[in-house]
């Protein structure tokens, strides 16, 4: 698979003191949907802006299709961009907004009209061509912003939290539509979001940012199942973290001694060695309770502190191994309804369902 | 089916209108106190002044019977009035002498026809001593001008308490001796030039203010708040000194041996200095200086609300920096441009002190003449006519402005 964008040792500082982006190396593959995910202030927008040409890298270079673009102004990069605030020109109608990039590129009028129509059809907004942006709802504006970023057929589209301002239902619908457009058109999308659910469902690969460093770059399932480090484990999905010391290493994993007694068998993340401290990342849905728990590699006994009803599943907050916010997620299948607050129950999980991380 | 839909739509519309009307009523209630204040302290006096432009009570007050008869008389026949009018006029004039009415009449008529002052005062003095068979003979023997139709038509057109005379004069028309309204002879026309000049100077000033103010406002709006506050204070600094001081400062700077000319002579640009003041140049410089902050403020307030993200968006869509500015940013600042232009124009139209101090005789604007008629010639009627015409002109312009900016989008300042 060919590479469309590569960041090579890119650094960025705004004030000359702190690096907002520290030594970024990232290859974006042609046609992929890559998401930058990370807490606020971790440098995602900065990366996007450097790629779009509104910020210059303090150090290192960015290659677009193999050519360095540090000196190319934004208008000549041919990169589509969807802004968080949509940035539809308020003094132009929807059709004029869409025609703007075509007019700039001197596309003949009749062809431009055709392409505007096609772009509107792509986002199911054919009947809104003559509206002004102020007369559209947030979701509709968002679609027009996407259509405008795509109408001039760029090979690469950047989206900076495009769905941030929408309510949950609309956001899910738009996630689906953006995904559909991506699959139909075969373009490369670099997508920035806060929302890990969004990142998981839409992306081919996710780059998890923290403090200007990519903590892990992997497909969603790998990110979830095999987090590289404790930050990723904590940031992606729910997580029980048990701290301890590695006492044994073997082919399939390791054994971690917990300070409150007992040991846990787990798979080992990178950098784990005998004697090192490790945090065990354990997903709440990998835990079995009651009868089934006793067949697991790791079995513990704990008290039920709280029960939270979610409809399709139950969350049991327990005290296990000295942790008083140990969360277990069990399906609401009738069997588990018998658990009561104050009960003492067995919990268990398999060694490959948890991961010792540095 | 179709009908039901139509009536449904209509009632929906009327509901909407009713809802909007409620909102408007509430809004009007909020401005009621200010409106009452304006009405009593501003609109009523102005109204009274405007009425002055149409009233001319001197003759009908001082010479009531003669004025009434003269109103009936027709100068178009080319004949002087009959003996009865001569007699009534003489009696009224004699009766007005104790209250000094004759001199008021004299002053009033002199405005219409130079020389009338001496004629009336002379006549009033000699009324008791003059010899003659009829009043007509007596008056003509005091001054032969009483035998001319023109003298009597001057009286006739001052005889009514209501008059269009001030407006006729303010538009550079006059009445010939038969009472027809005709253009002033070429050399005596004045006010048309004054109005054209007022419009040209005001327009120039507001265009210069826009050209100079737009980049400054753009710069201020783009700056982070902690710097822009400092610059904003510098923009507002001139407001802390009076217009008079600022204008006088320009006199100091621009006069023939002033700072600027001294510098230019020192640099060898000129030998004996440029004429920078008491001409159009000085007026434009000083007025622009005074009105520029208004333009900057109203542009700034609009620009502050236009996020730079639009320029970024335009550039990401392929437009170069210049095109992005003019197509994505500039159109959104047009309401500010219109408001700033309108504001400076309206203020400039009313400017009086600045042109009076730094302008030459041919640079005085309409307000100078209005002030002159109020303070010096005491011809309040004409001052009122000139002022009303200025007001109507500005209101018309404002109406056009509101139309162009789409009615509701009009915001000044
Ligand atoms: N124009 C700027 N000038 C100075 N510092 C900036 C500027 N833009 C961003 N920063 C700083 O750089 C850091 C990274 O910002 P960035 O906008 O890239 O974060 P982000 O990951 O996009 O965050 P968010 O998820 O909140 O949008 C932040 O600490 C921010 O304060
Ligand atoms: Mg951001």
JSON list of N, CA and C and ligand atoms in Angstrom, two decimals, chain A residues 39-46 48-49 84 160-161 192-194, ligand 2:
[
{"chain": "A", "resi": 39, "resn": "UNK", "atom": "N", "xyz": [-6.43, 13.31, 24.22]},
{"chain": "A", "resi": 39, "resn": "UNK", "atom": "CA", "xyz": [-7.05, 14.30, 25.09]},
{"chain": "A", "resi": 39, "resn": "UNK", "atom": "C", "xyz": [-6.86, 15.72, 24.56]},
{"chain": "A", "resi": 40, "resn": "UNK", "atom": "N", "xyz": [-7.59, 16.64, 25.12]},
{"chain": "A", "resi": 40, "resn": "UNK", "atom": "CA", "xyz": [-7.51, 18.03, 24.69]},
{"chain": "A", "resi": 40, "resn": "UNK", "atom": "C", "xyz": [-6.11, 18.57, 24.88]},
{"chain": "A", "resi": 41, "resn": "UNK", "atom": "N", "xyz": [-5.63, 19.30, 23.87]},
{"chain": "A", "resi": 41, "resn": "UNK", "atom": "CA", "xyz": [-4.31, 19.92, 23.98]},
{"chain": "A", "resi": 41, "resn": "UNK", "atom": "C", "xyz": [-3.17, 18.99, 23.65]},
{"chain": "A", "resi": 42, "resn": "UNK", "atom": "N", "xyz": [-3.47, 17.82, 23.07]},
{"chain": "A", "resi": 42, "resn": "UNK", "atom": "CA", "xyz": [-2.39, 16.87, 22.82]},
{"chain": "A", "resi": 42, "resn": "UNK", "atom": "C", "xyz": [-1.72, 17.11, 21.47]},
{"chain": "A", "resi": 43, "resn": "UNK", "atom": "N", "xyz": [-2.19, 18.08, 20.71]},
{"chain": "A", "resi": 43, "resn": "UNK", "atom": "CA", "xyz": [-1.50, 18.44, 19.47]},
{"chain": "A", "resi": 43, "resn": "UNK", "atom": "C", "xyz": [-2.13, 17.91, 18.19]},
{"chain": "A", "resi": 44, "resn": "UNK", "atom": "N", "xyz": [-3.36, 17.44, 18.27]},
{"chain": "A", "resi": 44, "resn": "UNK", "atom": "CA", "xyz": [-4.01, 16.88, 17.09]},
{"chain": "A", "resi": 44, "resn": "UNK", "atom": "C", "xyz": [-4.29, 17.94, 16.04]},
{"chain": "A", "resi": 45, "resn": "UNK", "atom": "N", "xyz": [-4.94, 19.03, 16.48]},
{"chain": "A", "resi": 45, "resn": "UNK", "atom": "CA", "xyz": [-5.26, 20.10, 15.54]},
{"chain": "A", "resi": 45, "resn": "UNK", "atom": "C", "xyz": [-3.99, 20.68, 14.95]},
{"chain": "A", "resi": 46, "resn": "UNK", "atom": "N", "xyz": [-2.96, 20.80, 15.78]},
{"chain": "A", "resi": 46, "resn": "UNK", "atom": "CA", "xyz": [-1.70, 21.34, 15.29]},
{"chain": "A", "resi": 46, "resn": "UNK", "atom": "C", "xyz": [-1.16, 20.49, 14.14]},
{"chain": "A", "resi": 48, "resn": "UNK", "atom": "N", "xyz": [-2.87, 18.60, 12.14]},
{"chain": "A", "resi": 48, "resn": "UNK", "atom": "CA", "xyz": [-3.75, 18.79, 10.98]},
{"chain": "A", "resi": 48, "resn": "UNK", "atom": "C", "xyz": [-3.44, 20.11, 10.29]},
{"chain": "A", "resi": 49, "resn": "UNK", "atom": "N", "xyz": [-3.22, 21.16, 11.10]},
{"chain": "A", "resi": 49, "resn": "UNK", "atom": "CA", "xyz": [-2.96, 22.48, 10.54]},
{"chain": "A", "resi": 49, "resn": "UNK", "atom": "C", "xyz": [-1.63, 22.51, 9.80]},
{"chain": "A", "resi": 84, "resn": "UNK", "atom": "N", "xyz": [-14.19, 22.32, 12.35]},
{"chain": "A", "resi": 84, "resn": "UNK", "atom": "CA", "xyz": [-15.13, 22.00, 13.42]},
{"chain": "A", "resi": 84, "resn": "UNK", "atom": "C", "xyz": [-16.35, 22.92, 13.40]},
{"chain": "A", "resi": 160, "resn": "UNK", "atom": "N", "xyz": [-11.47, 18.04, 11.23]},
{"chain": "A", "resi": 160, "resn": "UNK", "atom": "CA", "xyz": [-11.13, 18.34, 12.62]},
{"chain": "A", "resi": 160, "resn": "UNK", "atom": "C", "xyz": [-12.39, 18.36, 13.47]},
{"chain": "A", "resi": 161, "resn": "UNK", "atom": "N", "xyz": [-12.62, 17.31, 14.20]},
{"chain": "A", "resi": 161, "resn": "UNK", "atom": "CA", "xyz": [-13.81, 17.17, 15.04]},
{"chain": "A", "resi": 161, "resn": "UNK", "atom": "C", "xyz": [-15.06, 17.67, 14.33]},
{"chain": "A", "resi": 192, "resn": "UNK", "atom": "N", "xyz": [-9.93, 13.88, 13.07]},
{"chain": "A", "resi": 192, "resn": "UNK", "atom": "CA", "xyz": [-9.55, 14.17, 14.46]},
{"chain": "A", "resi": 192, "resn": "UNK", "atom": "C", "xyz": [-10.78, 14.09, 15.34]},
{"chain": "A", "resi": 193, "resn": "UNK", "atom": "N", "xyz": [-10.68, 13.43, 16.45]},
{"chain": "A", "resi": 193, "resn": "UNK", "atom": "CA", "xyz": [-11.82, 13.39, 17.35]},
{"chain": "A", "resi": 193, "resn": "UNK", "atom": "C", "xyz": [-11.38, 13.20, 18.80]},
{"chain": "A", "resi": 194, "resn": "UNK", "atom": "N", "xyz": [-12.28, 13.59, 19.69]},
{"chain": "A", "resi": 194, "resn": "UNK", "atom": "CA", "xyz": [-12.15, 13.35, 21.11]},
{"chain": "A", "resi": 194, "resn": "UNK", "atom": "C", "xyz": [-12.80, 12.04, 21.50]},
{"chain": "C", "resi": 2, "resn": "LIG", "atom": "MG1", "xyz": [-8.27, 20.62, 18.22]}
]
